[in-house]
Amino acid sequence: MIQRRTLLRAAALASSPLALAARAAAPLQELRLDYAYYSPSSLVLRRFGWLEEDFKKDGVPVRWVLSAGSNRALEYLNAGSIDIGSTAGLAALLGRANGNPIRAPYIFSRPEWTALVVRHDSNIKTLADLKGKKVAATKGTDPYLFLLRALHVAGLKRDDIEHVALQHADGRAALEQGRVDAWAGLDPLMAASELDQGSRLIYRNVAFNTYGFLNVREEFLANQPQAVRRVIAGYERARQWILANTTEAAKILSEEAKVSLPVALLQIKLRTDLSHPLPTAEHVQALQAAAPILLSEQLVRPGTDLNRTVLELVDTRFAAPLLARA
C-alpha cells in the first residue's frame, strides 16, 4: 500500500504544473521547419537566414526540410521529423481529423494556388467534360480537395473520373505529356505550365482555395512557445519584406523553384494575398464551410465532429499579442 501511495504521489508530482513547466523549460536542441515553393515567405526567411541569426545566440541550429506539397508537410509533422510545417488549411484539417496532432497559429498567405488545368489543345472546356477522363491530383492536398469540390459543382462524383495519384510536379509532367487529360495544379508549377506550355485553366474558384496554414506540432507548441513566437516573428518579417519588395521576392521564388521570373511574378503578384496573417473567425468559418467534403468523400471516419476539429486546429489567440505589436 505504501509503495502504491508513493507511486501515485510521484505520478501526481510529475504531472503537476511545476513539473510541466520545468519540462517545458527544457532547452531547444534544434529548430526543424519546412520551406515550400507555395509559401514565398518561407523561401525569403530561409534565403536571408533570419531565423539562423536569431537562434544562433542560443546555440540552436536551424534545419530546413523541403515540402513538395501539403501531404509531405503533414507526413513530416506526424512523424515528428519537423516541428513546424506549411500546408493548405483544408489539408491541415484533414490531417488533424485523422489524428495528426497539430495546431495552426499563423496564416502565411491567402492564395489562389490551385485550379483545374488542361493542355492548350484539349477539347475539355467545362467541368462536365471531365466525366470519364483521367485527372491527376496529389491526395491529401488542397488541389485534390479542390478537385473533389469542383466535381460536386458539376454534379459529378469522384467515381465519375479516373483519379491518377501523382505528386504535383509529376502531375504537371503527365498533363503536358498527354498521359492524363487534366490536372489539379499547384503554383508555381501551374503558372509555369500556363506561361511556358500554354495550358488552360478550365475551372477557377478562389473560395475553394483554402488558406496557407503554418502548423505546429502540439507538443512543440506547449513545450517551446517562445520558439514558436520567434518563428512567427520571422515569418512576419518575411511577409513585410515581400510586401515592400515584391519583384525581389519573385526573383527568390524563381531561383528556388527553378521557374522563370514571369511565372514567379504571376504567383506572387496576382495569386498571393499576404494581408491577413492572424487566424480569425474568417478562417474558422471557411474551413467549416469546406469540411463537409471530407465526410461525403469518406476521407475521415463517419461521425467525425469536424466543426470541433476546426476549433481545435485554428489557434486564433496564440499569435494575437505578437501581431498586435507589429
Coordinates of C-alpha atoms in Angstrom, one line a residue:
M1 CA 0.0 0.0 0.0
I2 CA 2.8 2.4 0.9
Q3 CA 4.6 1.6 -2.4
R4 CA 1.3 2.3 -4.3
R5 CA 0.8 5.6 -2.5
T6 CA 4.4 6.5 -3.3
L7 CA 3.9 5.7 -7.0
L8 CA 0.7 7.7 -7.1
R9 CA 2.3 10.7 -5.4
A10 CA 5.2 10.5 -7.8
A11 CA 2.8 10.4 -10.8
A12 CA 0.9 13.4 -9.4
L13 CA 4.1 15.4 -9.0
A14 CA 5.2 14.5 -12.5
S15 CA 2.0 15.9 -13.9
S16 CA 1.9 19.0 -11.7
P17 CA 2.0 22.4 -13.3
L18 CA 5.5 23.0 -11.8
A19 CA 6.8 19.7 -13.3
L20 CA 5.2 20.5 -16.6
A21 CA 6.7 24.0 -16.6
A22 CA 10.1 22.5 -15.8
R23 CA 9.7 20.1 -18.7
A24 CA 8.6 22.9 -21.0
A25 CA 11.6 24.9 -20.0
A26 CA 14.0 22.2 -21.3
P27 CA 16.3 24.0 -23.8
L28 CA 15.6 23.6 -27.5
Q29 CA 18.2 21.4 -29.2
E30 CA 17.3 22.1 -32.9
L31 CA 14.6 24.1 -34.7
R32 CA 13.2 22.0 -37.5
L33 CA 10.8 23.5 -40.0
D34 CA 9.9 23.3 -43.7
Y35 CA 10.1 25.5 -46.7
A36 CA 7.9 25.2 -49.8
Y37 CA 7.6 26.8 -53.2
Y38 CA 3.9 27.5 -52.4
S39 CA 5.0 29.6 -49.4
P40 CA 7.1 32.5 -50.6
S41 CA 7.6 33.8 -47.1
S42 CA 9.4 30.5 -46.2
L43 CA 11.7 31.0 -49.1
V44 CA 12.6 34.6 -48.1
L45 CA 13.1 33.6 -44.5
R46 CA 15.4 30.8 -45.4
R47 CA 17.3 32.8 -48.0
F48 CA 18.2 35.6 -45.6
G49 CA 18.9 33.3 -42.6
W50 CA 16.9 35.5 -40.2
L51 CA 16.0 32.6 -38.0
E52 CA 19.6 31.2 -38.0
E53 CA 20.7 34.7 -36.9
D54 CA 18.1 34.8 -34.1
F55 CA 18.6 31.3 -32.7
K56 CA 22.4 31.4 -33.1
K57 CA 22.6 33.4 -29.8
D58 CA 21.1 30.4 -28.0
G59 CA 23.3 27.9 -29.8
V60 CA 20.3 26.4 -31.6
P61 CA 20.8 25.2 -35.2
V62 CA 18.0 25.6 -37.7
R63 CA 17.2 22.7 -40.1
W64 CA 15.1 23.3 -43.2
V65 CA 13.2 20.5 -45.0
L66 CA 11.6 20.9 -48.4
S67 CA 7.9 20.1 -48.5
A68 CA 6.8 19.3 -52.1
G69 CA 3.1 19.5 -51.0
S70 CA 0.8 19.7 -48.0
N71 CA 0.8 15.9 -47.9
R72 CA 4.5 15.8 -47.4
A73 CA 4.5 18.6 -44.7
L74 CA 1.8 16.7 -42.8
E75 CA 3.7 13.4 -43.1
Y76 CA 6.8 15.1 -41.6
L77 CA 4.8 16.7 -38.8
N78 CA 3.1 13.5 -37.9
A79 CA 6.4 11.6 -37.9
G80 CA 8.0 14.3 -35.7
S81 CA 10.7 14.9 -38.2
I82 CA 9.8 18.6 -38.3
D83 CA 8.1 20.8 -35.7
I84 CA 6.6 23.5 -37.9
G85 CA 5.2 22.9 -41.4
S86 CA 3.3 24.8 -44.1
T87 CA 0.1 23.4 -45.6
A88 CA -3.2 24.3 -47.0
G89 CA -5.9 24.9 -44.4
L90 CA -8.3 22.1 -45.6
A91 CA -5.4 19.6 -45.8
A92 CA -4.4 20.6 -42.3
L93 CA -8.0 19.9 -41.2
L94 CA -7.9 16.5 -42.9
G95 CA -4.7 15.7 -41.1
R96 CA -5.9 16.8 -37.7
A97 CA -9.2 14.9 -38.1
N98 CA -7.2 11.8 -38.8
G99 CA -5.0 12.1 -35.8
N100 CA -2.2 14.4 -36.7
P101 CA -1.6 16.5 -33.5
I102 CA -1.2 19.9 -35.0
R103 CA -2.4 23.5 -34.4
A104 CA -2.3 26.5 -36.7
P105 CA -1.3 29.8 -35.0
Y106 CA -0.4 31.7 -38.2
I107 CA -1.6 32.2 -41.8
F108 CA 1.3 32.6 -44.3
S109 CA -0.9 33.6 -47.2
R110 CA -4.4 33.7 -48.8
P111 CA -3.6 32.1 -52.1
E112 CA -5.2 31.2 -55.3
W113 CA -2.7 28.4 -55.8
T114 CA -4.8 25.7 -57.4
A115 CA -7.2 25.3 -60.4
L116 CA -8.1 22.6 -62.9
V117 CA -5.8 22.6 -65.8
V118 CA -5.9 21.1 -69.3
R119 CA -3.5 21.2 -72.2
H120 CA -3.7 24.1 -74.7
D121 CA -5.1 21.8 -77.4
S122 CA -7.6 19.9 -75.2
N123 CA -11.3 19.7 -76.1
I124 CA -12.2 19.9 -72.5
K125 CA -14.0 23.2 -71.9
T126 CA -16.1 22.7 -68.7
L127 CA -16.2 20.7 -65.5
A128 CA -18.9 18.4 -67.1
D129 CA -16.4 17.5 -69.8
L130 CA -14.2 15.8 -67.1
K131 CA -16.6 12.8 -66.9
G132 CA -14.7 9.6 -67.8
K133 CA -11.4 11.5 -68.0
K134 CA -8.1 10.9 -66.3
V135 CA -7.3 13.7 -63.8
A136 CA -4.0 13.9 -61.9
A137 CA -4.0 15.3 -58.3
T138 CA -1.9 14.8 -55.2
K139 CA -4.0 13.2 -52.4
G140 CA -4.2 14.9 -49.1
T141 CA -3.5 18.4 -50.6
D142 CA -5.6 21.4 -51.5
P143 CA -5.6 20.7 -55.2
Y144 CA -7.0 17.2 -54.6
L145 CA -9.7 18.6 -52.3
F146 CA -10.3 21.4 -54.8
L147 CA -10.9 18.8 -57.5
L148 CA -13.5 17.0 -55.3
R149 CA -15.4 20.2 -54.5
A150 CA -15.3 21.2 -58.2
L151 CA -16.8 17.9 -59.3
H152 CA -19.6 18.4 -56.9
V153 CA -20.3 21.8 -58.5
A154 CA -20.8 20.0 -61.8
G155 CA -23.0 17.3 -60.2
L156 CA -20.1 14.7 -60.7
K157 CA -18.7 12.3 -58.2
R158 CA -15.2 11.1 -57.6
D159 CA -16.0 7.8 -59.4
D160 CA -17.1 9.8 -62.5
I161 CA -13.4 10.5 -63.2
E162 CA -10.3 8.3 -63.2
H163 CA -8.1 9.9 -60.5
V164 CA -4.4 9.5 -61.1
A165 CA -2.5 10.0 -57.8
L166 CA 0.7 11.9 -58.6
Q167 CA 2.9 14.4 -56.7
H168 CA 2.4 17.9 -58.1
A169 CA 5.5 18.0 -60.4
D170 CA 4.6 14.6 -61.8
G171 CA 1.0 15.7 -62.4
R172 CA 2.2 18.6 -64.4
A173 CA 4.5 16.4 -66.5
A174 CA 1.7 13.8 -67.0
L175 CA -0.6 16.5 -68.3
E176 CA 1.9 18.1 -70.7
Q177 CA 2.9 14.7 -72.0
G178 CA -0.7 13.7 -72.6
R179 CA -0.8 10.8 -70.1
V180 CA -3.7 12.5 -68.2
D181 CA -6.5 14.7 -69.5
A182 CA -6.5 17.2 -66.7
W183 CA -4.5 18.2 -63.6
A184 CA -5.4 19.8 -60.3
G185 CA -2.4 22.2 -60.4
L186 CA -0.4 24.0 -57.8
D187 CA 1.7 27.1 -58.2
P188 CA 4.3 27.8 -59.2
L189 CA 4.1 24.6 -61.3
M190 CA 0.6 25.6 -62.6
A191 CA 1.7 29.1 -63.5
A192 CA 4.7 27.7 -65.3
S193 CA 2.5 25.3 -67.3
E194 CA 0.3 28.2 -68.3
L195 CA 3.1 30.5 -69.4
D196 CA 5.5 28.0 -70.8
Q197 CA 3.2 25.4 -72.3
G198 CA 0.0 27.4 -72.9
S199 CA -2.0 25.2 -70.6
R200 CA -5.5 26.4 -69.8
L201 CA -7.3 26.8 -66.5
I202 CA -10.8 25.5 -67.1
Y203 CA -12.1 26.0 -63.6
R204 CA -11.0 28.6 -61.0
N205 CA -12.7 29.3 -57.7
V206 CA -10.7 31.3 -55.1
A207 CA -13.2 30.4 -52.4
F208 CA -12.2 26.7 -52.9
N209 CA -8.5 27.6 -52.3
T210 CA -8.1 27.3 -48.5
Y211 CA -5.6 29.4 -46.7
G212 CA -1.9 28.8 -46.2
F213 CA -1.6 27.5 -42.6
L214 CA 1.7 27.4 -40.6
N215 CA 1.1 24.3 -38.5
V216 CA 3.0 23.4 -35.3
R217 CA 3.1 20.1 -33.5
E218 CA 1.0 20.5 -30.3
E219 CA 3.8 19.1 -28.1
F220 CA 6.3 21.6 -29.6
L221 CA 3.8 24.5 -29.1
A222 CA 3.3 23.5 -25.5
N223 CA 7.0 23.0 -24.7
Q224 CA 8.5 25.7 -26.8
P225 CA 6.0 28.6 -27.1
Q226 CA 8.8 31.2 -27.2
A227 CA 10.5 29.5 -30.0
V228 CA 7.2 29.4 -31.9
R229 CA 6.7 33.1 -31.3
R230 CA 10.2 33.8 -32.7
V231 CA 9.4 31.8 -35.8
I232 CA 6.2 33.7 -36.3
A233 CA 8.1 36.9 -35.8
G234 CA 10.5 35.7 -38.6
Y235 CA 7.5 35.0 -40.9
E236 CA 6.2 38.4 -40.2
R237 CA 9.5 40.0 -41.1
A238 CA 9.5 38.0 -44.4
R239 CA 5.8 38.9 -45.1
Q240 CA 6.5 42.6 -44.6
W241 CA 9.7 42.4 -46.8
I242 CA 7.7 40.7 -49.6
L243 CA 5.1 43.4 -49.5
A244 CA 7.8 46.1 -49.9
N245 CA 9.9 44.1 -52.3
T246 CA 7.6 42.1 -54.5
T247 CA 9.9 41.8 -57.5
E248 CA 12.9 40.8 -55.4
A249 CA 10.7 38.2 -53.7
A250 CA 9.7 36.8 -57.1
K251 CA 13.4 36.5 -58.0
I252 CA 14.0 34.4 -55.0
L253 CA 11.0 32.2 -55.8
S254 CA 12.2 32.0 -59.4
E255 CA 15.7 30.8 -58.3
E256 CA 14.5 28.4 -55.7
A257 CA 11.7 26.7 -57.7
K258 CA 13.6 27.0 -61.0
V259 CA 10.8 28.8 -62.8
S260 CA 11.0 31.9 -64.9
L261 CA 10.6 35.4 -63.4
P262 CA 7.3 36.0 -65.1
V263 CA 6.0 32.7 -63.6
A264 CA 7.1 33.8 -60.1
L265 CA 5.6 37.2 -60.6
L266 CA 2.3 35.7 -61.6
Q267 CA 2.2 33.6 -58.5
I268 CA 3.3 36.3 -56.0
K269 CA 1.6 39.4 -57.5
L270 CA -1.6 38.1 -58.8
R271 CA -2.3 34.9 -56.8
T272 CA -0.9 35.5 -53.3
D273 CA -2.6 37.7 -50.7
L274 CA -0.4 38.4 -47.7
S275 CA -2.7 40.8 -45.9
H276 CA -4.3 38.7 -43.1
P277 CA -1.7 36.7 -41.2
L278 CA -3.7 36.3 -37.9
P279 CA -6.1 33.3 -37.7
T280 CA -9.6 34.6 -37.1
A281 CA -13.2 33.6 -37.2
E282 CA -12.9 34.1 -41.0
H283 CA -10.6 31.1 -41.3
V284 CA -12.7 29.0 -38.9
Q285 CA -15.8 29.7 -40.9
A286 CA -14.0 29.0 -44.2
L287 CA -12.9 25.6 -43.0
Q288 CA -16.3 24.7 -41.5
A289 CA -17.9 25.5 -44.9
A290 CA -15.4 23.3 -46.7
A291 CA -15.4 20.5 -44.1
P292 CA -18.4 18.5 -45.4
I293 CA -16.4 17.3 -48.5
L294 CA -14.2 15.3 -46.1
L295 CA -17.2 13.4 -44.8
S296 CA -19.0 13.0 -48.1
E297 CA -15.9 11.6 -49.7
Q298 CA -15.2 9.3 -46.7
L299 CA -11.8 10.9 -46.1
V300 CA -12.4 10.9 -42.3
R301 CA -14.2 8.5 -40.0
P302 CA -18.0 8.6 -40.2
G303 CA -19.4 10.8 -37.4
T304 CA -16.2 12.9 -37.0
D305 CA -17.1 16.3 -35.4
L306 CA -15.3 18.5 -38.0
N307 CA -16.7 21.7 -36.5
R308 CA -14.9 20.8 -33.2
T309 CA -11.8 19.7 -35.1
V310 CA -11.7 23.1 -36.8
L311 CA -11.8 24.9 -33.5
E312 CA -9.0 22.6 -32.2
L313 CA -6.9 23.3 -35.2
V314 CA -7.2 27.1 -35.8
D315 CA -5.5 28.9 -32.9
T316 CA -6.9 32.4 -33.0
R317 CA -5.2 33.5 -29.8
F318 CA -1.5 32.5 -29.7
A319 CA -0.1 35.0 -32.2
A320 CA -2.6 37.8 -31.4
P321 CA -0.3 39.7 -28.9
L322 CA 2.7 39.4 -31.2
L323 CA 0.9 40.6 -34.3
A324 CA -0.8 43.4 -32.4
R325 CA 2.6 44.9 -31.6
A326 CA 3.8 44.6 -35.3

